[in-house]
Amino acid sequence: MDRKEKRKLIGKRVAQEMKDGDFVNLGIGMPTESANHIPEGVTVYFQSENGIMGVGATPEKGQEDQNLINAGGGFITEIQGASYFDSCLSFAIIRGGHLDMTVLGALQVDEEGNLANWMIPGKLVPGMGGAMDLVSGTKKVVISMEHCDKKGNSKILKKCNLPLTAQKVVNLIVTDMAVIEVTAEGLVLKEVAEWTSVEDVVKATDANLILSNKIKVFK
Amino acid sequence: MDRKEKRKLIGKRVAQEMKDGDFVNLGIGMPTESANHIPEGVTVYFQSENGIMGVGATPEKGQEDQNLINAGGGFITEIQGASYFDSCLSFAIIRGGHLDMTVLGALQVDEEGNLANWMIPGKLVPGMGGAMDLVSGTKKVVISMEHCDKKGNSKILKKCNLPLTAQKVVNLIVTDMAVIEVTAEGLVLKEVAEWTSVEDVVKATDANLILSNKIKVFK
Amino acid sequence: MPKIISPKEAASLIKPGHRILFGGFLAVGAAERLVDALIEKGTNNLHMIVIATDYDQRGVGKLITNKQIKSIQTSHIGTNKASQAQMNSGEIEIELIPQGTLLERVRAAGAGLGGILTPTGIGTIVEEGKQKINVKGKDYLLELPIEAEFAFIRAYKADKHGNLIYNKTARNSNPTMAMTGKTVIAEVDEIVECGVIPAEDVITPGIFVNYLVRHGE
Amino acid sequence: MPKIISPKEAASLIKPGHRILFGGFLAVGAAERLVDALIEKGTNNLHMIVIATDYDQRGVGKLITNKQIKSIQTSHIGTNKASQAQMNSGEIEIELIPQGTLLERVRAAGAGLGGILTPTGIGTIVEEGKQKINVKGKDYLLELPIEAEFAFIRAYKADKHGNLIYNKTARNSNPTMAMTGKTVIAEVDEIVECGVIPAEDVITPGIFVNYLVRHGE
């Protein structure tokens, strides 16, 4: 599967976590893919932490408003019934637990739900931006990422070894291979992608996986 | 002098503390009198802590807006260029030191600039409302009150014996008898009302007064 | 998207013992229809959080007069004889809090903060039982968040996404209380279609609002 | 009432060593004319507080490219190669702060608070050197106020009292930065008469604003 197909597979599965009426923040990059796959009949309100609730579709070429961007710097539009607010209130919404879900990428996740997604020592560090607040505050933290890194190493570990973004915050991990829930008992393998198998997921995962009774298939 | 005359005398003198462009909060009761005596050519912006900057004149009978009151519950109007904001931002303005002056009444003030103006043990306690924030945050705290209580006792003491509103916050005391500045050295008598004398002010004051070199007269 | 319900339905959500944040100041910006419905329902043992207890027969004061309130966190009760009398008789427990501190404590809860440091109250009886923290040579009180199950909000207009705008000084504490109630019920003059309230004019974003009640109902 | 001045006059207020709060995010809502004037003036050794360092040739990033900045408090430098290079070479000192924490720290200074407790950063390198305080069983970091001599604000319109409104997401951090700068300079598209901006639509009350600069100038 190429990266584009993986991205679509993950985005489709993440979108199924969204319930009608949910308020959702999507991280930059892969997480935004899920916005293209919202199930029929489900209305989701997207926040961007730079101060808008009700992000609409990407504007057509030439229709961009220089004063209307998302947190990734991309041009956006507003839906009818959107609202603008300042960044401080935006992070009050985030930290205060008012969002139903945030979807972020990750470098590493571990068995305790610890998350590392903002720095690799020795490399250029862009900064944590709003990520630490998003995962500390939001009701449901969904990680959307490829199961393994470019070298084929598992990004789901027994224990993160990169500097953390936050402790014990991840609720669900959606990858191109599996859907894994973080529970008090550990990581529970809930679903496996149609193209692969439970054995291959277990093999590709450094962390211990608890195999749920009924492992479903997603595609 | 009757109470009404005293009130006017104090209000006139307090108004002279206001400089062009000042942002001012006036407490309920006597402090509001100063708004009637703003010197010619001076524009002052009045805040009310329930969420308006730019309080205008009292509305005419029948012109009251049920949604437009000041912190004392009285009907007000807005000036052109007023703004409304929520109470939390209003107190951020207050606590953050953005107001140039607040004028409040007092039960007692003492040599350190301590202020007691919110409760008398054993009596009904209305609550401190916004007074503690106003005096903690505002650049210049002016006390506007009668020099002595109804029994003729000095309200300016060596040390307050009522529960404090705040410590070391008062900058200036304006009474029907005197204008007194609170300094690191103590209370400095700056001005005496025309109808009385330095001796009588000293006699009517429990606190030690430092007599400034040039005590002026006000009326 | 908030559900539009009647004042009666709103009142039936409230159970004895619930903590309710009330927007409004001296009955301006108070959700009078919600208060009336709660009086009709008669639910008691409620905890009230409000910046002032209004009047005996106007605003939240009516709930005190009707003896439905067991405890209050407020900055001012001076306009309400019932709350003073019930405080003196011990029927009601009142915590007096400086107004700015009350608002920051409510905001802290809504904003996910564990508390704030304020200079207000230092050297007064307000500091009793509180942790004092010195920052750069100045003492502050650590004031903790005030949470509540419900907030009763009074706004001017809502759109169907629950975005709220307010009328003049009737805004007062409403936006702050709306940030913090776990369930927020807003009483409004009018509910308009999305797009009628320009996105830049919204004061309280709809994400904070769970139910809408029409004031005229 | 704020004074209307030119970008050049505004830049001349800034001295080496000054701390400046910059509104804006990824160059949207950045006071470009004020930044340009400051570049023309060449004042250096400045301390920058901004939620992201924008781009090499757009927004506040231009000041970094021009080596006028000696230290930065920000949440993100990923879009700006100059700030990354100067950080690595040690020319510039950068404190990375979670964005929500940065905003609350700036707000705290403007609101007269001594600090705030946030859960953000617990268990990460952000907690290094900070006091941890446990409230109701949960750990929080005590985060201290961020103050500054100046704030550079970008707004849409101002009235003559300095009341500001903003354009869409160009609002972002501007209202918070405007609360806190000891001297606040707002760059605006238009300065209108008092009364043109309805009092209820004002986002930043004029009390926070000391100077107005026209963006077109």
PDB file of C-alpha atoms in Angstrom, chain B residues 21-120:
ATOM      1  CA  GLY B  21      -8.283  60.957  29.102  1.00  0.00           C
ATOM      2  CA  ASP B  22      -8.391  59.152  32.439  1.00  0.00           C
ATOM      3  CA  PHE B  23     -10.287  55.891  32.828  1.00  0.00           C
ATOM      4  CA  VAL B  24     -12.106  55.979  36.138  1.00  0.00           C
ATOM      5  CA  ASN B  25     -14.339  53.732  38.217  1.00  0.00           C
ATOM      6  CA  LEU B  26     -16.636  55.403  40.724  1.00  0.00           C
ATOM      7  CA  GLY B  27     -17.963  53.449  43.680  1.00  0.00           C
ATOM      8  CA  ILE B  28     -21.610  53.509  44.677  1.00  0.00           C
ATOM      9  CA  GLY B  29     -22.900  56.459  46.701  1.00  0.00           C
ATOM     10  CA  MET B  30     -20.797  59.538  47.423  1.00  0.00           C
ATOM     11  CA  PRO B  31     -18.080  58.787  44.844  1.00  0.00           C
ATOM     12  CA  THR B  32     -20.589  59.220  42.002  1.00  0.00           C
ATOM     13  CA  GLU B  33     -20.932  62.901  42.940  1.00  0.00           C
ATOM     14  CA  SER B  34     -17.537  63.665  41.413  1.00  0.00           C
ATOM     15  CA  ALA B  35     -18.904  62.881  37.933  1.00  0.00           C
ATOM     16  CA  ASN B  36     -20.941  66.099  38.215  1.00  0.00           C
ATOM     17  CA  HIS B  37     -17.853  68.277  38.677  1.00  0.00           C
ATOM     18  CA  ILE B  38     -15.360  67.240  35.987  1.00  0.00           C
ATOM     19  CA  PRO B  39     -13.218  70.304  35.174  1.00  0.00           C
ATOM     20  CA  GLU B  40     -13.900  72.032  31.875  1.00  0.00           C
ATOM     21  CA  GLY B  41     -11.907  70.664  28.955  1.00  0.00           C
ATOM     22  CA  VAL B  42     -11.280  67.375  30.710  1.00  0.00           C
ATOM     23  CA  THR B  43     -12.761  64.195  29.240  1.00  0.00           C
ATOM     24  CA  VAL B  44     -12.939  61.236  31.565  1.00  0.00           C
ATOM     25  CA  TYR B  45     -14.105  57.734  30.640  1.00  0.00           C
ATOM     26  CA  PHE B  46     -16.138  55.999  33.292  1.00  0.00           C
ATOM     27  CA  GLN B  47     -16.139  52.256  33.673  1.00  0.00           C
ATOM     28  CA  SER B  48     -18.780  50.303  35.469  1.00  0.00           C
ATOM     29  CA  GLU B  49     -17.524  46.905  36.565  1.00  0.00           C
ATOM     30  CA  ASN B  50     -20.633  45.099  35.317  1.00  0.00           C
ATOM     31  CA  GLY B  51     -19.227  45.515  31.840  1.00  0.00           C
ATOM     32  CA  ILE B  52     -19.163  48.931  30.221  1.00  0.00           C
ATOM     33  CA  MET B  53     -16.505  51.505  29.446  1.00  0.00           C
ATOM     34  CA  GLY B  54     -17.996  54.857  28.551  1.00  0.00           C
ATOM     35  CA  VAL B  55     -20.865  55.410  30.971  1.00  0.00           C
ATOM     36  CA  GLY B  56     -22.958  58.388  29.885  1.00  0.00           C
ATOM     37  CA  ALA B  57     -25.429  60.614  31.701  1.00  0.00           C
ATOM     38  CA  THR B  58     -28.378  59.325  33.697  1.00  0.00           C
ATOM     39  CA  PRO B  59     -31.251  58.690  31.270  1.00  0.00           C
ATOM     40  CA  GLU B  60     -34.317  60.876  31.383  1.00  0.00           C
ATOM     41  CA  LYS B  61     -37.404  59.487  33.035  1.00  0.00           C
ATOM     42  CA  GLY B  62     -39.065  57.042  30.652  1.00  0.00           C
ATOM     43  CA  GLN B  63     -35.902  56.621  28.567  1.00  0.00           C
ATOM     44  CA  GLU B  64     -34.358  53.918  30.751  1.00  0.00           C
ATOM     45  CA  ASP B  65     -33.010  50.795  29.060  1.00  0.00           C
ATOM     46  CA  GLN B  66     -33.691  47.739  31.229  1.00  0.00           C
ATOM     47  CA  ASN B  67     -30.457  46.177  29.992  1.00  0.00           C
ATOM     48  CA  LEU B  68     -28.241  49.142  30.804  1.00  0.00           C
ATOM     49  CA  ILE B  69     -27.312  49.681  34.438  1.00  0.00           C
ATOM     50  CA  ASN B  70     -24.236  50.529  36.455  1.00  0.00           C
ATOM     51  CA  ALA B  71     -22.719  48.565  39.319  1.00  0.00           C
ATOM     52  CA  GLY B  72     -25.079  50.267  41.747  1.00  0.00           C
ATOM     53  CA  GLY B  73     -28.095  49.065  39.808  1.00  0.00           C
ATOM     54  CA  GLY B  74     -28.954  52.556  38.542  1.00  0.00           C
ATOM     55  CA  PHE B  75     -29.959  53.177  34.951  1.00  0.00           C
ATOM     56  CA  ILE B  76     -27.279  54.737  32.778  1.00  0.00           C
ATOM     57  CA  THR B  77     -26.639  55.572  29.141  1.00  0.00           C
ATOM     58  CA  GLU B  78     -23.639  54.899  26.899  1.00  0.00           C
ATOM     59  CA  ILE B  79     -21.472  57.572  25.299  1.00  0.00           C
ATOM     60  CA  GLN B  80     -20.509  57.413  21.616  1.00  0.00           C
ATOM     61  CA  GLY B  81     -17.484  55.151  21.477  1.00  0.00           C
ATOM     62  CA  ALA B  82     -18.480  53.114  24.516  1.00  0.00           C
ATOM     63  CA  SER B  83     -17.802  49.393  24.676  1.00  0.00           C
ATOM     64  CA  TYR B  84     -19.432  46.450  26.431  1.00  0.00           C
ATOM     65  CA  PHE B  85     -17.502  43.475  27.739  1.00  0.00           C
ATOM     66  CA  ASP B  86     -18.124  40.600  30.100  1.00  0.00           C
ATOM     67  CA  SER B  87     -17.561  40.929  33.846  1.00  0.00           C
ATOM     68  CA  CYS B  88     -14.476  38.740  33.757  1.00  0.00           C
ATOM     69  CA  LEU B  89     -12.714  41.037  31.280  1.00  0.00           C
ATOM     70  CA  SER B  90     -14.017  43.979  33.288  1.00  0.00           C
ATOM     71  CA  PHE B  91     -12.203  42.701  36.357  1.00  0.00           C
ATOM     72  CA  ALA B  92      -9.128  41.890  34.283  1.00  0.00           C
ATOM     73  CA  ILE B  93      -9.118  45.593  33.414  1.00  0.00           C
ATOM     74  CA  ILE B  94      -9.504  46.445  37.097  1.00  0.00           C
ATOM     75  CA  ARG B  95      -7.051  43.949  38.599  1.00  0.00           C
ATOM     76  CA  GLY B  96      -4.574  44.412  35.775  1.00  0.00           C
ATOM     77  CA  GLY B  97      -4.001  48.065  36.629  1.00  0.00           C
ATOM     78  CA  HIS B  98      -5.550  49.531  33.489  1.00  0.00           C
ATOM     79  CA  LEU B  99      -7.766  52.046  35.283  1.00  0.00           C
ATOM     80  CA  ASP B 100      -6.201  55.354  36.188  1.00  0.00           C
ATOM     81  CA  MET B 101      -8.325  55.930  39.240  1.00  0.00           C
ATOM     82  CA  THR B 102     -10.961  54.392  41.439  1.00  0.00           C
ATOM     83  CA  VAL B 103     -12.969  56.423  43.925  1.00  0.00           C
ATOM     84  CA  LEU B 104     -14.540  54.606  46.862  1.00  0.00           C
ATOM     85  CA  GLY B 105     -16.166  55.331  50.146  1.00  0.00           C
ATOM     86  CA  ALA B 106     -14.669  54.031  53.384  1.00  0.00           C
ATOM     87  CA  LEU B 107     -15.527  53.141  56.932  1.00  0.00           C
ATOM     88  CA  GLN B 108     -11.913  53.566  58.030  1.00  0.00           C
ATOM     89  CA  VAL B 109      -8.534  54.403  56.532  1.00  0.00           C
ATOM     90  CA  ASP B 110      -5.271  54.323  58.446  1.00  0.00           C
ATOM     91  CA  GLU B 111      -1.718  55.619  58.391  1.00  0.00           C
ATOM     92  CA  GLU B 112      -0.468  52.754  56.225  1.00  0.00           C
ATOM     93  CA  GLY B 113      -3.162  53.293  53.638  1.00  0.00           C
ATOM     94  CA  ASN B 114      -5.094  50.267  54.829  1.00  0.00           C
ATOM     95  CA  LEU B 115      -8.755  50.408  53.945  1.00  0.00           C
ATOM     96  CA  ALA B 116     -11.856  49.050  55.674  1.00  0.00           C
ATOM     97  CA  ASN B 117     -15.040  49.602  53.755  1.00  0.00           C
ATOM     98  CA  TRP B 118     -16.979  46.393  53.524  1.00  0.00           C
ATOM     99  CA  MET B 119     -18.050  44.945  56.839  1.00  0.00           C
ATOM    100  CA  ILE B 120     -18.861  45.727  60.440  1.00  0.00           C
TER     101      ILE B 120
END
